[in-house]
PDB file of C-alpha atoms in Angstrom:
ATOM      1  CA  SER A   1       4.590  -1.787 -19.115  1.00  0.00           C
ATOM      2  CA  ASN A   2       1.361   0.104 -19.574  1.00  0.00           C
ATOM      3  CA  THR A   3       1.527   3.866 -19.415  1.00  0.00           C
ATOM      4  CA  LEU A   4      -1.370   5.967 -18.189  1.00  0.00           C
ATOM      5  CA  GLN A   5      -1.476   9.632 -19.102  1.00  0.00           C
ATOM      6  CA  HIS A   6      -2.624  12.102 -16.445  1.00  0.00           C
ATOM      7  CA  THR A   7      -2.323  15.855 -16.277  1.00  0.00           C
ATOM      8  CA  ALA A   8       0.214  17.417 -13.960  1.00  0.00           C
ATOM      9  CA  THR A   9      -2.607  18.923 -11.904  1.00  0.00           C
ATOM     10  CA  HIS A  10      -4.080  15.450 -11.291  1.00  0.00           C
ATOM     11  CA  CYS A  11      -0.699  14.162 -10.067  1.00  0.00           C
ATOM     12  CA  ASN A  12      -0.284  17.258  -7.916  1.00  0.00           C
ATOM     13  CA  ALA A  13      -3.626  16.381  -6.318  1.00  0.00           C
ATOM     14  CA  ILE A  14      -2.171  12.999  -5.341  1.00  0.00           C
ATOM     15  CA  SER A  15       0.865  14.627  -3.730  1.00  0.00           C
ATOM     16  CA  GLY A  16      -0.976  17.585  -2.140  1.00  0.00           C
ATOM     17  CA  GLY A  17      -3.488  17.879   0.654  1.00  0.00           C
ATOM     18  CA  HIS A  18      -3.755  16.105   3.995  1.00  0.00           C
ATOM     19  CA  ALA A  19      -1.206  13.362   4.629  1.00  0.00           C
ATOM     20  CA  GLN A  20      -1.227  10.593   7.227  1.00  0.00           C
ATOM     21  CA  MET A  21       1.739   8.286   7.849  1.00  0.00           C
ATOM     22  CA  SER A  22       0.934   4.653   8.535  1.00  0.00           C
ATOM     23  CA  LYS A  23       3.731   2.670  10.239  1.00  0.00           C
ATOM     24  CA  ARG A  24       2.304  -0.628   9.123  1.00  0.00           C
ATOM     25  CA  SER A  25      -1.104  -2.142   9.054  1.00  0.00           C
ATOM     26  CA  PRO A  26      -3.116  -2.282  12.278  1.00  0.00           C
ATOM     27  CA  PRO A  27      -3.910  -5.738  13.667  1.00  0.00           C
ATOM     28  CA  PHE A  28      -6.574  -6.808  11.158  1.00  0.00           C
ATOM     29  CA  SER A  29      -7.117 -10.244   9.738  1.00  0.00           C
ATOM     30  CA  ALA A  30      -7.078 -10.593   5.974  1.00  0.00           C
ATOM     31  CA  VAL A  31      -9.156 -13.758   6.195  1.00  0.00           C
ATOM     32  CA  GLY A  32     -11.934 -13.282   3.651  1.00  0.00           C
ATOM     33  CA  GLY A  33     -10.621  -9.748   3.000  1.00  0.00           C
ATOM     34  CA  HIS A  34     -13.252  -8.241   5.296  1.00  0.00           C
ATOM     35  CA  GLY A  35     -10.888  -6.086   7.386  1.00  0.00           C
ATOM     36  CA  ARG A  36     -12.496  -7.137  10.653  1.00  0.00           C
ATOM     37  CA  PRO A  37     -10.495  -6.615  13.868  1.00  0.00           C
ATOM     38  CA  ALA A  38      -8.298  -9.570  14.700  1.00  0.00           C
ATOM     39  CA  SER A  39      -8.568 -11.471  17.950  1.00  0.00           C
ATOM     40  CA  GLU A  40      -5.533 -11.727  20.252  1.00  0.00           C
ATOM     41  CA  GLU A  41      -4.558 -15.123  18.855  1.00  0.00           C
ATOM     42  CA  GLU A  42      -4.963 -13.985  15.225  1.00  0.00           C
ATOM     43  CA  THR A  43      -2.692 -10.979  15.796  1.00  0.00           C
ATOM     44  CA  ASP A  44       0.189 -13.266  16.815  1.00  0.00           C
ATOM     45  CA  ASP A  45      -0.048 -15.118  13.492  1.00  0.00           C
ATOM     46  CA  THR A  46      -0.545 -12.074  11.269  1.00  0.00           C
ATOM     47  CA  TYR A  47       2.282 -11.049   8.943  1.00  0.00           C
ATOM     48  CA  ASP A  48       2.763  -8.251   6.456  1.00  0.00           C
ATOM     49  CA  ILE A  49       5.136  -7.263   3.663  1.00  0.00           C
ATOM     50  CA  GLY A  50       7.060  -4.588   5.597  1.00  0.00           C
ATOM     51  CA  LEU A  51       6.243  -1.403   3.705  1.00  0.00           C
ATOM     52  CA  ARG A  52       5.646   1.951   5.389  1.00  0.00           C
ATOM     53  CA  TRP A  53       2.850   4.024   3.860  1.00  0.00           C
ATOM     54  CA  LEU A  54       1.998   7.698   3.454  1.00  0.00           C
ATOM     55  CA  ILE A  55      -1.740   8.148   2.979  1.00  0.00           C
ATOM     56  CA  ARG A  56      -2.584  11.260   0.988  1.00  0.00           C
ATOM     57  CA  ASN A  57      -5.940  12.064  -0.663  1.00  0.00           C
ATOM     58  CA  HIS A  58      -7.045   8.458   0.014  1.00  0.00           C
ATOM     59  CA  LYS A  59      -4.024   7.107  -1.913  1.00  0.00           C
ATOM     60  CA  MET A  60      -1.466   4.773  -0.304  1.00  0.00           C
ATOM     61  CA  ILE A  61       2.057   5.896  -1.253  1.00  0.00           C
ATOM     62  CA  VAL A  62       5.223   3.936  -0.390  1.00  0.00           C
ATOM     63  CA  ALA A  63       7.109   5.988   2.217  1.00  0.00           C
ATOM     64  CA  GLY A  64       9.714   3.489   3.432  1.00  0.00           C
ATOM     65  CA  PHE A  65      10.811  -0.075   4.030  1.00  0.00           C
ATOM     66  CA  ASP A  66      11.135  -2.076   7.239  1.00  0.00           C
ATOM     67  CA  PRO A  67      14.327  -4.093   7.819  1.00  0.00           C
ATOM     68  CA  GLY A  68      13.865  -7.472   6.146  1.00  0.00           C
ATOM     69  CA  CYS A  69      11.367  -6.158   3.616  1.00  0.00           C
ATOM     70  CA  LEU A  70      11.981  -7.593   0.138  1.00  0.00           C
ATOM     71  CA  ALA A  71      10.103  -4.881  -1.775  1.00  0.00           C
ATOM     72  CA  LYS A  72      13.235  -2.945  -2.856  1.00  0.00           C
ATOM     73  CA  GLU A  73      14.657  -6.084  -4.449  1.00  0.00           C
ATOM     74  CA  LYS A  74      11.359  -6.478  -6.345  1.00  0.00           C
ATOM     75  CA  GLY A  75      11.623  -2.944  -7.775  1.00  0.00           C
ATOM     76  CA  VAL A  76       9.342  -1.032  -5.388  1.00  0.00           C
ATOM     77  CA  GLN A  77      10.470   2.573  -4.752  1.00  0.00           C
ATOM     78  CA  LYS A  78       9.491   5.363  -2.372  1.00  0.00           C
ATOM     79  CA  GLY A  79       6.739   7.407  -4.011  1.00  0.00           C
ATOM     80  CA  ASP A  80       5.083   4.447  -5.767  1.00  0.00           C
ATOM     81  CA  ILE A  81       1.277   4.587  -5.528  1.00  0.00           C
ATOM     82  CA  LEU A  82      -0.608   1.411  -4.600  1.00  0.00           C
ATOM     83  CA  ARG A  83      -3.136   0.626  -7.349  1.00  0.00           C
ATOM     84  CA  ALA A  84      -4.324  -2.906  -6.464  1.00  0.00           C
ATOM     85  CA  ILE A  85      -3.655  -5.820  -4.109  1.00  0.00           C
ATOM     86  CA  ASP A  86      -4.364  -9.289  -5.491  1.00  0.00           C
ATOM     87  CA  GLY A  87      -6.674  -7.733  -8.082  1.00  0.00           C
ATOM     88  CA  VAL A  88      -8.642  -5.591  -5.596  1.00  0.00           C
ATOM     89  CA  ASP A  89      -8.785  -1.954  -6.809  1.00  0.00           C
ATOM     90  CA  VAL A  90      -7.203   0.001  -3.937  1.00  0.00           C
ATOM     91  CA  LEU A  91      -7.736   3.366  -5.673  1.00  0.00           C
ATOM     92  CA  ALA A  92     -11.480   2.895  -5.064  1.00  0.00           C
ATOM     93  CA  LEU A  93     -10.944   2.417  -1.302  1.00  0.00           C
ATOM     94  CA  LYS A  94     -10.775   5.254   1.233  1.00  0.00           C
ATOM     95  CA  GLN A  95      -8.868   6.460   4.266  1.00  0.00           C
ATOM     96  CA  ARG A  96     -10.805   5.973   7.514  1.00  0.00           C
ATOM     97  CA  GLU A  97     -11.437   8.681  10.110  1.00  0.00           C
ATOM     98  CA  ASP A  98      -8.838   7.046  12.421  1.00  0.00           C
ATOM     99  CA  GLY A  99      -6.127   7.622   9.762  1.00  0.00           C
ATOM    100  CA  SER A 100      -5.895   3.987   8.629  1.00  0.00           C
ATOM    101  CA  HIS A 101      -6.795   2.914   5.090  1.00  0.00           C
ATOM    102  CA  GLU A 102      -9.418   0.361   4.050  1.00  0.00           C
ATOM    103  CA  ALA A 103      -6.765  -1.461   1.964  1.00  0.00           C
ATOM    104  CA  GLU A 104      -4.344  -2.113   4.840  1.00  0.00           C
ATOM    105  CA  ALA A 105      -6.093  -5.365   5.856  1.00  0.00           C
ATOM    106  CA  LEU A 106      -5.489  -6.752   2.349  1.00  0.00           C
ATOM    107  CA  LEU A 107      -1.722  -6.593   2.947  1.00  0.00           C
ATOM    108  CA  LEU A 108      -1.907  -8.914   5.963  1.00  0.00           C
ATOM    109  CA  GLY A 109      -1.962 -12.702   6.040  1.00  0.00           C
ATOM    110  CA  GLU A 110      -0.357 -15.859   7.334  1.00  0.00           C
ATOM    111  CA  LEU A 111       3.399 -16.392   7.308  1.00  0.00           C
ATOM    112  CA  GLY A 112       4.509 -17.792   3.971  1.00  0.00           C
ATOM    113  CA  THR A 113       1.628 -16.349   1.974  1.00  0.00           C
ATOM    114  CA  SER A 114       2.245 -13.579  -0.510  1.00  0.00           C
ATOM    115  CA  CYS A 115       0.383 -10.841  -2.321  1.00  0.00           C
ATOM    116  CA  THR A 116       0.668  -9.295  -5.752  1.00  0.00           C
ATOM    117  CA  MET A 117       0.652  -5.512  -5.718  1.00  0.00           C
ATOM    118  CA  SER A 118      -0.011  -3.360  -8.747  1.00  0.00           C
ATOM    119  CA  LEU A 119       1.750  -0.010  -8.383  1.00  0.00           C
ATOM    120  CA  LEU A 120       1.913   3.269 -10.290  1.00  0.00           C
ATOM    121  CA  ARG A 121       5.155   5.218 -10.575  1.00  0.00           C
ATOM    122  CA  PRO A 122       4.985   8.912 -11.560  1.00  0.00           C
ATOM    123  CA  GLN A 123       7.458   9.857 -14.297  1.00  0.00           C
ATOM    124  CA  ALA A 124       8.908  13.297 -15.024  1.00  0.00           C
ATOM    125  CA  PRO A 125       6.437  15.678 -16.729  1.00  0.00           C
ATOM    126  CA  ASP A 126       6.842  16.088 -20.482  1.00  0.00           C
ATOM    127  CA  ALA A 127       7.067  19.492 -22.214  1.00  0.00           C
ATOM    128  CA  SER A 128       3.270  19.917 -22.095  1.00  0.00           C
ATOM    129  CA  GLY A 129       3.113  19.200 -18.343  1.00  0.00           C
ATOM    130  CA  THR A 130       1.586  15.745 -18.787  1.00  0.00           C
ATOM    131  CA  VAL A 131       2.812  13.200 -16.258  1.00  0.00           C
ATOM    132  CA  ALA A 132       2.973   9.551 -17.294  1.00  0.00           C
ATOM    133  CA  LEU A 133       2.370   6.895 -14.653  1.00  0.00           C
ATOM    134  CA  SER A 134       4.117   3.606 -15.353  1.00  0.00           C
ATOM    135  CA  ASP A 135       2.205   0.553 -14.136  1.00  0.00           C
ATOM    136  CA  PHE A 136       4.043  -2.481 -12.739  1.00  0.00           C
ATOM    137  CA  SER A 137       3.482  -5.423 -10.413  1.00  0.00           C
ATOM    138  CA  ALA A 138       5.481  -6.834  -7.513  1.00  0.00           C
ATOM    139  CA  HIS A 139       4.872 -10.214  -5.874  1.00  0.00           C
ATOM    140  CA  LEU A 140       5.827  -9.895  -2.185  1.00  0.00           C
ATOM    141  CA  PRO A 141       5.895 -12.416   0.678  1.00  0.00           C
ATOM    142  CA  ARG A 142       4.248 -11.745   4.023  1.00  0.00           C
ATOM    143  CA  CYS A 143       7.281 -12.467   6.181  1.00  0.00           C
ATOM    144  CA  LEU A 144       7.389  -9.780   8.897  1.00  0.00           C
ATOM    145  CA  PRO A 145       5.204  -9.904  12.024  1.00  0.00           C
ATOM    146  CA  ALA A 146       2.478  -7.265  11.843  1.00  0.00           C
ATOM    147  CA  GLU A 147       2.927  -4.492  14.404  1.00  0.00           C
ATOM    148  CA  GLU A 148       0.179  -3.479  16.762  1.00  0.00           C
ATOM    149  CA  ASP A 149      -0.618   0.230  16.931  1.00  0.00           C
TER     150      ASP A 149
END
């Protein structure tokens, strides 16, 4: 597991500031990864991984798990920070004015498909106040129908 060193003030910036809770992804199609609005028929066939997100300072942070979500069994914990989805750098993406996040569409797809998420987990600060972030991956199936907002 790779370890990234960040100062405590940087990690406090991730946990401070404006927060927006996202139940699950809005009805977007992940086809081509463009995040375009889905049509009525696409919404019926759109599935996600079942994580609930807290969006803070443009970062997507795991806030909870829907019933049937397999993320806990794969090692995902509340407070984990989403770093990438299928190799796409989520830390470079932003929260929209409507409270959604540009990365949410990447979590959606057809039933039976899956995505690989790279996550960061803050560790306890050391004596100097430096916080290590452990980096790990979880491969999760899209098996829960996407909710409409």
